[in-house]
GROMACS .gro file of C-alpha atoms in nm:
model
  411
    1UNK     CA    1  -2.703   1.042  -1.942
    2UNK     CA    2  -2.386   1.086  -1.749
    3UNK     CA    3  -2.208   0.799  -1.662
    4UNK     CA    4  -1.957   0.794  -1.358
    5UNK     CA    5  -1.658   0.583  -1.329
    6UNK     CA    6  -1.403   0.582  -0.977
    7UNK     CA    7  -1.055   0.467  -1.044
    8UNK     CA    8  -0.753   0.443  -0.791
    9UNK     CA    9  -0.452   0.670  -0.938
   10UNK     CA   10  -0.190   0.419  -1.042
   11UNK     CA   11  -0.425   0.150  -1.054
   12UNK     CA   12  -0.558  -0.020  -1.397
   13UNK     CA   13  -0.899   0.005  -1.477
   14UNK     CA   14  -1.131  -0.165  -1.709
   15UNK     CA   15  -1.332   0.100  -1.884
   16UNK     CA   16  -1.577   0.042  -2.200
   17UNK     CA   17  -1.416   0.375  -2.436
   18UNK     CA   18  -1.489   0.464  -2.786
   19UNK     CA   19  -1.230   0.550  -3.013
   20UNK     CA   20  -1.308   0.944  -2.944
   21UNK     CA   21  -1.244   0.889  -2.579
   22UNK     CA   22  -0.925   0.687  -2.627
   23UNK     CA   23  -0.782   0.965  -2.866
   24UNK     CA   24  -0.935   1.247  -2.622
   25UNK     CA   25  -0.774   1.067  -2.311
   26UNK     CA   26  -0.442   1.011  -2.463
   27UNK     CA   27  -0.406   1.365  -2.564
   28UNK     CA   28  -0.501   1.512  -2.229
   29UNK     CA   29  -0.251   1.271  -2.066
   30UNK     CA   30   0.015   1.410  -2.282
   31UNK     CA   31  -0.061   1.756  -2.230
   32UNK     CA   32  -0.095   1.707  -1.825
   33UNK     CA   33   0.218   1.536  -1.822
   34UNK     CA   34   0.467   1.815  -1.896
   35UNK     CA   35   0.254   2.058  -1.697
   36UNK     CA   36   0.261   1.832  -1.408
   37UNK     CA   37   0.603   1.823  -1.375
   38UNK     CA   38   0.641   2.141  -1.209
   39UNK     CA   39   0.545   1.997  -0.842
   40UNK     CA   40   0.803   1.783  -0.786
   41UNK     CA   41   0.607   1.463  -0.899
   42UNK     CA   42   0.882   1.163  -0.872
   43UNK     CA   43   0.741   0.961  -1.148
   44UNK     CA   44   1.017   0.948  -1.470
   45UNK     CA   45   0.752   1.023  -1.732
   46UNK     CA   46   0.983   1.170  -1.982
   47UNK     CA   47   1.286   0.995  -1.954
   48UNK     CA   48   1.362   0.601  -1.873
   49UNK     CA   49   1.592   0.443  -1.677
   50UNK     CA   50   1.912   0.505  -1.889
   51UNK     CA   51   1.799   0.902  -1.952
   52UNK     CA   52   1.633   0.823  -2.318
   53UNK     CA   53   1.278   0.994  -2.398
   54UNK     CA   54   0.987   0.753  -2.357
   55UNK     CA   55   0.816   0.761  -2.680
   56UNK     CA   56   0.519   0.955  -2.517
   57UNK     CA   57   0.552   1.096  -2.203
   58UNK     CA   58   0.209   1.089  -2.032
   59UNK     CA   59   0.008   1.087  -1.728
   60UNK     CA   60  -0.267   0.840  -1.848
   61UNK     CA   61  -0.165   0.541  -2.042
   62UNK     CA   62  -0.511   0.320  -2.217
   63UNK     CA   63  -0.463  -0.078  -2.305
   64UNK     CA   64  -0.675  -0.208  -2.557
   65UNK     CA   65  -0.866  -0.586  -2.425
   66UNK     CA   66  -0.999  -0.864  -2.669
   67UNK     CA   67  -1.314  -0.825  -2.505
   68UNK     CA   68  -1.387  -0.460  -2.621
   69UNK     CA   69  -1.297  -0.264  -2.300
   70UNK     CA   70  -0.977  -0.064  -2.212
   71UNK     CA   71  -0.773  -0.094  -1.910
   72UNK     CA   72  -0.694   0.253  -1.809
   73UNK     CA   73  -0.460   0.438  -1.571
   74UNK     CA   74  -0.395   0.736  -1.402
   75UNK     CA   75   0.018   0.801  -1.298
   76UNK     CA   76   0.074   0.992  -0.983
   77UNK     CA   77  -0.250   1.222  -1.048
   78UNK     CA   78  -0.616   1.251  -0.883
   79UNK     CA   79  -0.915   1.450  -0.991
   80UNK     CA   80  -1.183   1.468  -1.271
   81UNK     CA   81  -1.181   1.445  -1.639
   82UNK     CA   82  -1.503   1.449  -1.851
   83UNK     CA   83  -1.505   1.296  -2.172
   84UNK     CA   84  -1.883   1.400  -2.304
   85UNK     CA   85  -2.132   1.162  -2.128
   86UNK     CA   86  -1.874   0.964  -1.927
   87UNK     CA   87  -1.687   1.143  -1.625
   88UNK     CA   88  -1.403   0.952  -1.427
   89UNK     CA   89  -1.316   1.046  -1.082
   90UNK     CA   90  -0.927   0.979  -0.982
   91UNK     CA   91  -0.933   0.880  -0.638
   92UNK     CA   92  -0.574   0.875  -0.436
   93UNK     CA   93  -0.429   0.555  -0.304
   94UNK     CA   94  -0.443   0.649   0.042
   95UNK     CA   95  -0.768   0.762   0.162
   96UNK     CA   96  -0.904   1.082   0.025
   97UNK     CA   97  -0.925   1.199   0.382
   98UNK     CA   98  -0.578   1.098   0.414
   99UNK     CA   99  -0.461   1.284   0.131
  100UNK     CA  100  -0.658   1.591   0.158
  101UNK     CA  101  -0.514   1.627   0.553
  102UNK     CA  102  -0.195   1.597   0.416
  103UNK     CA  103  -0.262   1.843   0.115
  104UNK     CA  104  -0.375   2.101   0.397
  105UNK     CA  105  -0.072   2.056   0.608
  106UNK     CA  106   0.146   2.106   0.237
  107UNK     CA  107   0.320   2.394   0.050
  108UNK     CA  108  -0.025   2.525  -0.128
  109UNK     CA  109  -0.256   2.528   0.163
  110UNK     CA  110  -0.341   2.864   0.320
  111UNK     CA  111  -0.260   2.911   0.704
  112UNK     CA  112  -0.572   3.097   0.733
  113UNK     CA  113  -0.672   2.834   0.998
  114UNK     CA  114  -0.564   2.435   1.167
  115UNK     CA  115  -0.939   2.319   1.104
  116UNK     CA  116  -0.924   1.982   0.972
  117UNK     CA  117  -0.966   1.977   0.568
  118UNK     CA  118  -1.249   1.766   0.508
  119UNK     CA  119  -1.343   1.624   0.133
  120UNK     CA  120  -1.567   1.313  -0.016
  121UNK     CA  121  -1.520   1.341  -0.350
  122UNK     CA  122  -1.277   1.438  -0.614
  123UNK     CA  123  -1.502   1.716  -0.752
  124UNK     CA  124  -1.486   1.810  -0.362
  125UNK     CA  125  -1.122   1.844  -0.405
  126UNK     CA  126  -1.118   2.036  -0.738
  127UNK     CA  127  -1.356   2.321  -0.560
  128UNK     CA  128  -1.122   2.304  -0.213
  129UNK     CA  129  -0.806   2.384  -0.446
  130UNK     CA  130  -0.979   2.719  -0.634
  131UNK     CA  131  -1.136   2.778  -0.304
  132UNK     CA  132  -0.779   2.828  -0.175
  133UNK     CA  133  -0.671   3.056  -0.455
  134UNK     CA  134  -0.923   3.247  -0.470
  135UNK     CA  135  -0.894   3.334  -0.061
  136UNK     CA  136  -0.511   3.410  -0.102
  137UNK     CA  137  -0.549   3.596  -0.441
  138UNK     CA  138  -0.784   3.814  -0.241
  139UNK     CA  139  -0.551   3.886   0.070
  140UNK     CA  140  -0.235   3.962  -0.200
  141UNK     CA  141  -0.500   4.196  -0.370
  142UNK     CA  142  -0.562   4.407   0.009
  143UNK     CA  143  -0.239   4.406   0.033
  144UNK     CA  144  -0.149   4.527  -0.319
  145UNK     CA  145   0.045   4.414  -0.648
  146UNK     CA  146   0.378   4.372  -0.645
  147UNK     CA  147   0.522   4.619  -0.928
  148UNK     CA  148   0.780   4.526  -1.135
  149UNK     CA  149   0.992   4.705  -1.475
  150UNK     CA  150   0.825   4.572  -1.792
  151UNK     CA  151   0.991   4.668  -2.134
  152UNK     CA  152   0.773   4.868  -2.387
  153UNK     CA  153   0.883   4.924  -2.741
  154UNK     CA  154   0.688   5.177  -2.973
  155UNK     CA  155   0.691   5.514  -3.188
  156UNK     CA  156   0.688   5.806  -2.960
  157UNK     CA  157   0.696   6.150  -2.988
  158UNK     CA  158   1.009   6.208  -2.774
  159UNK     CA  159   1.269   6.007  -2.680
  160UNK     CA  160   1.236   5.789  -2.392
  161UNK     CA  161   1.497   5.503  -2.313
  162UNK     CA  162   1.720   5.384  -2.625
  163UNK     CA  163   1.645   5.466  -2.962
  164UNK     CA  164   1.568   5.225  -3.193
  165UNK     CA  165   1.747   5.405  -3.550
  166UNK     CA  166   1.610   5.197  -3.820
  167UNK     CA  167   1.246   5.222  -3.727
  168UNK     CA  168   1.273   5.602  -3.628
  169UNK     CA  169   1.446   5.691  -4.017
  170UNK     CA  170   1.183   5.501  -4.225
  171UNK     CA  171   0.931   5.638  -4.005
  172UNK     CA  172   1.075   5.989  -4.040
  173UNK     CA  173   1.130   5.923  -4.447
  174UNK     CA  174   0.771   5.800  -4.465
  175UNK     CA  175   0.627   6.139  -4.328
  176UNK     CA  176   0.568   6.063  -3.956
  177UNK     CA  177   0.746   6.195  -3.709
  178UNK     CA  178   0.816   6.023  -3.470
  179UNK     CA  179   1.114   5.814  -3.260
  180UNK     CA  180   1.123   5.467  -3.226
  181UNK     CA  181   1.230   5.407  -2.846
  182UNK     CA  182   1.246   5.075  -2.597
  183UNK     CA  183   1.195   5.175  -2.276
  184UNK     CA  184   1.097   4.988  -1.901
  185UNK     CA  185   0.823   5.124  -1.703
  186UNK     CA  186   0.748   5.002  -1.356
  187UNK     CA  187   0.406   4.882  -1.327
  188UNK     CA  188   0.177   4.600  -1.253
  189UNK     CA  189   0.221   4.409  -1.524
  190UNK     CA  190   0.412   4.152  -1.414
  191UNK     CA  191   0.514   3.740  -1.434
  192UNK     CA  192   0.408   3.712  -1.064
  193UNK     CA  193   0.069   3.840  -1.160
  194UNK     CA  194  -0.006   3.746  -1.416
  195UNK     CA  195   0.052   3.421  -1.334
  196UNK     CA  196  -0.258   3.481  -1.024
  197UNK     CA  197  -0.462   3.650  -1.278
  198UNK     CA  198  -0.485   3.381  -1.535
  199UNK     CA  199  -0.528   3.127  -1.248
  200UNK     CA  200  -0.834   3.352  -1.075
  201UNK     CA  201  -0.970   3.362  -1.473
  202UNK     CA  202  -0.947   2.963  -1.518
  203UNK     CA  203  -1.163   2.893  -1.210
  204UNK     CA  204  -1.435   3.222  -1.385
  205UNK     CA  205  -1.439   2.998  -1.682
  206UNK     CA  206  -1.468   2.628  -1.537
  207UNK     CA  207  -1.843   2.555  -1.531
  208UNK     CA  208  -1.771   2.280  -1.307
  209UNK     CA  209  -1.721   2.513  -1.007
  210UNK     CA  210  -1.970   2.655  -0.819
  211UNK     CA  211  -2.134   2.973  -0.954
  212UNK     CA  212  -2.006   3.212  -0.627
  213UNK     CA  213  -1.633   3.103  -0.658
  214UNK     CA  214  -1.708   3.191  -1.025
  215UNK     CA  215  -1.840   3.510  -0.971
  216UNK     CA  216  -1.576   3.553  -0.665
  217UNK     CA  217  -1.294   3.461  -0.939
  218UNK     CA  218  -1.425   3.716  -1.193
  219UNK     CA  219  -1.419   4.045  -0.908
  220UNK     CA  220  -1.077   3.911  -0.872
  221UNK     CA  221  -0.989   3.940  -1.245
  222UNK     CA  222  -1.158   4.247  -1.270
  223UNK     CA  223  -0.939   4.417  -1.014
  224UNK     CA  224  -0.651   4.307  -1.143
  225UNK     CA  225  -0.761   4.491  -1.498
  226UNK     CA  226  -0.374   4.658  -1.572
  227UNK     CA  227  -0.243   4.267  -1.553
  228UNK     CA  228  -0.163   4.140  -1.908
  229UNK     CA  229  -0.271   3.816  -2.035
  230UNK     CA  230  -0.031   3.502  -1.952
  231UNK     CA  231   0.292   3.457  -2.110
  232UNK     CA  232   0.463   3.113  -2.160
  233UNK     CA  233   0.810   3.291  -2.004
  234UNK     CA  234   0.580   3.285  -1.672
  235UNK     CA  235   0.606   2.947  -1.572
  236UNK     CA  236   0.967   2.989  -1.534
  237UNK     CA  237   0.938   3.287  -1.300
  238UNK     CA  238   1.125   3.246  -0.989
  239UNK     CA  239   1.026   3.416  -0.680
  240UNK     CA  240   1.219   3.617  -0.451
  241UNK     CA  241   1.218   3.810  -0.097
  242UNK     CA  242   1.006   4.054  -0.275
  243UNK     CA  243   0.775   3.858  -0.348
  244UNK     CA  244   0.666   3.722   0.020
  245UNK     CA  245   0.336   3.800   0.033
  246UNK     CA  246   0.271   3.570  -0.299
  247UNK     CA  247   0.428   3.277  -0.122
  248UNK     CA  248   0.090   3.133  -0.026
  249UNK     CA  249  -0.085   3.244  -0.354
  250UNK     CA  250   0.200   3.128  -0.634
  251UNK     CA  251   0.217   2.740  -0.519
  252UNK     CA  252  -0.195   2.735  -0.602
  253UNK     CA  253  -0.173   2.944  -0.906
  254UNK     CA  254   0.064   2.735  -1.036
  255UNK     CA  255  -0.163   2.403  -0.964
  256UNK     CA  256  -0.424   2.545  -1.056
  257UNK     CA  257  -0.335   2.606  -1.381
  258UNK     CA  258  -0.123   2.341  -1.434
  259UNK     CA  259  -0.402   2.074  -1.314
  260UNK     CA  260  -0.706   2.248  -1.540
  261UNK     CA  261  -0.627   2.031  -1.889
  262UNK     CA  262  -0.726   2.303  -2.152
  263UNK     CA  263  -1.067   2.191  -2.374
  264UNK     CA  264  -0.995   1.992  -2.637
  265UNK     CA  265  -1.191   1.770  -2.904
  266UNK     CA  266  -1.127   1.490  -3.052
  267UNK     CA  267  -1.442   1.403  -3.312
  268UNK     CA  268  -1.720   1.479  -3.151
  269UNK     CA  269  -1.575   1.421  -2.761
  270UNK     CA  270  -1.516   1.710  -2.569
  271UNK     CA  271  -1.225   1.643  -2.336
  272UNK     CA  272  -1.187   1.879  -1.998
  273UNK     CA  273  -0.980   1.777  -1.697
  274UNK     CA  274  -0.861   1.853  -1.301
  275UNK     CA  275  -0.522   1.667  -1.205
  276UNK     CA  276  -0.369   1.734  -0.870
  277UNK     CA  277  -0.017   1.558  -0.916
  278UNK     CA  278   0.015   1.365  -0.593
  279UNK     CA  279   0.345   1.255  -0.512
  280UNK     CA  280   0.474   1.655  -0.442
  281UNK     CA  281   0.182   1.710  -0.235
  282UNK     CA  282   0.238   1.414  -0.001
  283UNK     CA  283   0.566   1.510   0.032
  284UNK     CA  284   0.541   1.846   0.125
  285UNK     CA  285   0.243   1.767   0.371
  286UNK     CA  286   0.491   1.533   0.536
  287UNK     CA  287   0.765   1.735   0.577
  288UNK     CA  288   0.558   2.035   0.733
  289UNK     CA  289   0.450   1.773   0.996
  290UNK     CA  290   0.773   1.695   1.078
  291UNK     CA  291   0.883   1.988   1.060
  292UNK     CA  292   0.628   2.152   1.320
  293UNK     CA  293   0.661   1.799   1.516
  294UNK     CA  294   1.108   1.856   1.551
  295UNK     CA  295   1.086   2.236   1.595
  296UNK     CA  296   1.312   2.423   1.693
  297UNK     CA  297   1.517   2.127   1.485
  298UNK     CA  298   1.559   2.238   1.107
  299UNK     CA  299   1.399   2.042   0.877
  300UNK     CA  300   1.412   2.102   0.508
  301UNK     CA  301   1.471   1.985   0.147
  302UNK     CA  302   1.786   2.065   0.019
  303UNK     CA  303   2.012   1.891  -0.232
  304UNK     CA  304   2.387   1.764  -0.216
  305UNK     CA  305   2.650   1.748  -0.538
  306UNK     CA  306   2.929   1.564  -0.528
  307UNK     CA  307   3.247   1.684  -0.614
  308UNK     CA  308   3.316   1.392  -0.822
  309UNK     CA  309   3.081   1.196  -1.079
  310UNK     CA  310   2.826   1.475  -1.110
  311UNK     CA  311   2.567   1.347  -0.912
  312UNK     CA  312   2.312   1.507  -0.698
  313UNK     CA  313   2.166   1.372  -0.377
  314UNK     CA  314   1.792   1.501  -0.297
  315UNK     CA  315   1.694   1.365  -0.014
  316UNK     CA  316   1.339   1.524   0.055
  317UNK     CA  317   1.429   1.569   0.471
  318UNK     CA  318   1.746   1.691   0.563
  319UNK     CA  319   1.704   1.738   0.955
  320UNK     CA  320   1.939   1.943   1.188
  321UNK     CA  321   2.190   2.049   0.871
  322UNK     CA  322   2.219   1.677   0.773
  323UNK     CA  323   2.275   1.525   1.087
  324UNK     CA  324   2.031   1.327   0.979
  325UNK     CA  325   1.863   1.252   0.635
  326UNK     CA  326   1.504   1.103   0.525
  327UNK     CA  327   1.278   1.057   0.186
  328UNK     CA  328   0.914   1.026   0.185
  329UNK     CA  329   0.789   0.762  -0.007
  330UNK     CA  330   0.416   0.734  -0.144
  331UNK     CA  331   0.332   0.435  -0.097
  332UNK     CA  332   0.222   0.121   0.160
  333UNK     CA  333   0.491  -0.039   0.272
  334UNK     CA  334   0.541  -0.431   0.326
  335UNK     CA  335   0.704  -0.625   0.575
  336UNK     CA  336   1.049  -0.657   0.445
  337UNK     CA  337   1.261  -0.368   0.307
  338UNK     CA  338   1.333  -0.306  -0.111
  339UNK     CA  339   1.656  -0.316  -0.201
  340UNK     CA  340   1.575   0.022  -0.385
  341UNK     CA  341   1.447   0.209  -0.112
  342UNK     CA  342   1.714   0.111   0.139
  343UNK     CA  343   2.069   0.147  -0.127
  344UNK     CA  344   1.905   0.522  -0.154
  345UNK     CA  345   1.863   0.648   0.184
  346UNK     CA  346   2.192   0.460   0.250
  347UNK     CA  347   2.364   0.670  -0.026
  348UNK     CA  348   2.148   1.015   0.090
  349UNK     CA  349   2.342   0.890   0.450
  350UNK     CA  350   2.624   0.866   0.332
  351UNK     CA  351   2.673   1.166   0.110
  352UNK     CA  352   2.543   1.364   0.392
  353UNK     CA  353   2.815   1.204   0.646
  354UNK     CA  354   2.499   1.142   0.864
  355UNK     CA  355   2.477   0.781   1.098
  356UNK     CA  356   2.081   0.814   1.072
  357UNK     CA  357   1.832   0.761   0.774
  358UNK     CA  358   1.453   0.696   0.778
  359UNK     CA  359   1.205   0.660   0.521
  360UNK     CA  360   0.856   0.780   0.581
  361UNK     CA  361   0.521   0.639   0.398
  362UNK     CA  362   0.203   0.458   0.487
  363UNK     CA  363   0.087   0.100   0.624
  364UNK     CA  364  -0.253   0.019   0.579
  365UNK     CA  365  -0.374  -0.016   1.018
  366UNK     CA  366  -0.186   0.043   1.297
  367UNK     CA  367  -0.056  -0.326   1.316
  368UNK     CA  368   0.021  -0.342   0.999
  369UNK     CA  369   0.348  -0.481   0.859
  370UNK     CA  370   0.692  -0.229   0.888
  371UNK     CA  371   1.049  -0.323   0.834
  372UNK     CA  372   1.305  -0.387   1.127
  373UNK     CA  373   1.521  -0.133   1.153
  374UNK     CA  374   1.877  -0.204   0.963
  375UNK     CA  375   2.229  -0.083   0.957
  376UNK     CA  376   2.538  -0.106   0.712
  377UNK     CA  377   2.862   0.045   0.875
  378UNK     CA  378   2.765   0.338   1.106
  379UNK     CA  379   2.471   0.412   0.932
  380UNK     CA  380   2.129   0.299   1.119
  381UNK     CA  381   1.793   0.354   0.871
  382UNK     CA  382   1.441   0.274   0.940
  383UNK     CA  383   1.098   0.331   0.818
  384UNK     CA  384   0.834   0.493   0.961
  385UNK     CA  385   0.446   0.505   0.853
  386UNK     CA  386   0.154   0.702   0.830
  387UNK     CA  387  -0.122   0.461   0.934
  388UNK     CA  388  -0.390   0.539   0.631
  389UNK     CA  389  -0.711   0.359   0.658
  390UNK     CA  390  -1.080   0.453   0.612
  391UNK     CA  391  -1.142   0.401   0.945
  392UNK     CA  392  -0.831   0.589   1.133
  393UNK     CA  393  -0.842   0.991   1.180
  394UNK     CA  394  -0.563   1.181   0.978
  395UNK     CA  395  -0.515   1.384   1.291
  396UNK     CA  396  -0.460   1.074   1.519
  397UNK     CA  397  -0.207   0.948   1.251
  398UNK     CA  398  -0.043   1.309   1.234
  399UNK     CA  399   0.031   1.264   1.582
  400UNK     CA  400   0.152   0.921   1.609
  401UNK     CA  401   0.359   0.968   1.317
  402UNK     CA  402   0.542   1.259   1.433
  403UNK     CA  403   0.578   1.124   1.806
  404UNK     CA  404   0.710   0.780   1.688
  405UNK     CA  405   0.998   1.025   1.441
  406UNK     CA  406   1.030   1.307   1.744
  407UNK     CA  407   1.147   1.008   2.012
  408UNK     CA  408   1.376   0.819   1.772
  409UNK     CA  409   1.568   1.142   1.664
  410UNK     CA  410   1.591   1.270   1.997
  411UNK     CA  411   1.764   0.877   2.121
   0.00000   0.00000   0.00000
């Protein structure tokens, strides 16, 4: 019999585990954790505070209890993970309306439409995420692969590219004929697809998906047949202006692949898992509000390195060309400001030479709690929040949000 469990991501737990599952959730949580990474997820979980390696960097961390029971904990992740009979469902801190709006307005939604994106459970979520691949895999297919040079090395019987001389002589002294060559051939057999095909063939194989995105995923596989399998050189592939068309499609490869833990065992537990890293998501959602909100303004993320010290500033807004400067922060706020929060957007200020900071992250109803605005020097900060409650619309706090940020810049 399956038993169900709902947990809030960063939130302990208690959980009744056997040994299996402990073993089974620790390993998955070390394997998400580097994989996670990738998306921008603000959460140190391989370093500390001083830039030393945790012992074991890790998305899930277990405590054991006198009483029997664990306390468990998801970092900065939501989604599923089934551990044989027992099947946990990471929920997001904000309202999974809330974050699912957010995650439609962010980097790895598709713009096929503005319809609201609406989800009520975290197995909801996993099928909205291959849902989007699978519709953007499909438009790069109509339009067609992007071709790239791939190297080839093998015994041929003339020479094509450089010659390889060992190979060809012992070849040759052996009694075949034939040269030894490296050589590039442009073809479709590249990072960028690969990457989309491997992606397409993870949803094919996850028997937790529906069986018509699975048979959607296969065609999709199947007509991308010249594709080679995945290489671990792809995750570092950077796209370029020739890649446009993939700009939708790469962002949910990537996630996709990255969330879908691969099988493991530990005894006799079989381990499988969906993690959406959160903290990337948010933020991008965010800024593509604000960014819509203060068009024609420019609002982006860039970074800033001082000349001295060699430190970088990454301020997740930078508005007009760093007339102004803001960071999104995932959480509720309170009613007074952290020192934290307000020594960084001061230092993003003043690296950037800008008079104006804000913060942006959530309150829990529109009356809640929100710091006073402040100011040090020139510079003037303030925080502004999403109001995220199971009772307010994500739209109506979209548009409150970006009126209260579009009148304060515009002062």
């Amino acid at each position: 019999m399956l038993t169900e469990v709902v947990l809030e991501e960063n939130r302990e737990c208690s959980v009744r585990l056997s040994d299996q599952q402990v073993h089974a959730l620790e390993e998955i949580g070390r394997r998400m954790a580097g994989r996670l990474n990738w998306w921008g997820s603000k959460a140190k979980t391989n370093t500390d505070g001083i830039g030393n390696p945790d012992e074991q960097a890790s998305v899930v961390s277990v405590g054991y209890r006198p009483n029997g029971t664990h306390l468990l904990k998801f970092r900065n992740v939501v989604g599923v993970v089934r551990l044989g009979d027992l099947q946990l469902q990471v929920v997001p801190k904000i309202p999974l309306s809330h974050f699912c709006h957010l995650m439609g307005r962010s980097e790895v939604a598709p713009r096929v439409d503005d319809s609201p994106t609406r989800v009520g459970s975290s197995q909801e979520l996993r099928e909205l995420v291959c849902s989007w691949l699978l519709t953007e895999a499909e438009r790069v297919l109509r339009l067609g692969l992007h071709r790239d040079y791939s190297e080839y090395e093998d015994g041929l019987s003339e020479v094509r590219g450089s010659v390889q001389p060992v190979p060809t002589v012992l070849a040759n002294l052996s009694g075949r004929v034939v040269v030894h060559c490296t050589y590039s051939e442009l073809d479709e057999d590249a990072a960028i697809n690969r990457l989309m095909k491997a992606s397409c063939a993870a949803v094919a194989a996850d028997p937790a998906i529906d069986l018509s995105q699975r048979r959607h995923a296969r065609r999709l596989v199947l007509a991308m047949g010249p594709v080679g399998v995945l290489r671990e050189s792809d995750w570092r592939f950077q796209a370029t202006r020739l890649h446009a068309r993939y700009s939708r499609v790469l962002p949910l490869a990537r996630l996709v692949l990255a969330s879908r833990g691969a099988s493991m065992e530990a005894g006799n537990v079989a381990g499988t898992c969906f993690l959406i890293p959160t903290p990337g998501i948010v933020e991008s959602g965010l800024r593509n509000i604000l960014a819509n909100a203060l068009s024609p303004i420019d609002v982006r993320k860039r970074g800033l390195r001082l000349t001295e010290g060699g430190i970088t500033l990454n301020p997740d807004l930078v508005v007009d060309g760093g007339r102004i400067v803001g960071d999104v922060k995932y959480k509720y706020f309170g009613g007074d400001w952290d020192r934290a929060s307000f020594n960084q957007i001061v230092a993003f200020a003043s690296g950037f030479e800008a008079e104006r900071g804000f913060i942006v992250g959530f309150r829990h109803r529109e009356d809640g709690l929100v710091p006073l605005p402040a100011a040090i020097g020139k510079i003037r900060v303030r925080k502004f929040a999403w109001v995220a409650s199971s009772g307010t619309d994500p739209v109506l706090s979209e548009g409150v949000l970006a009126e209260e940020v579009r009148t304060w810049i515009s002062v």
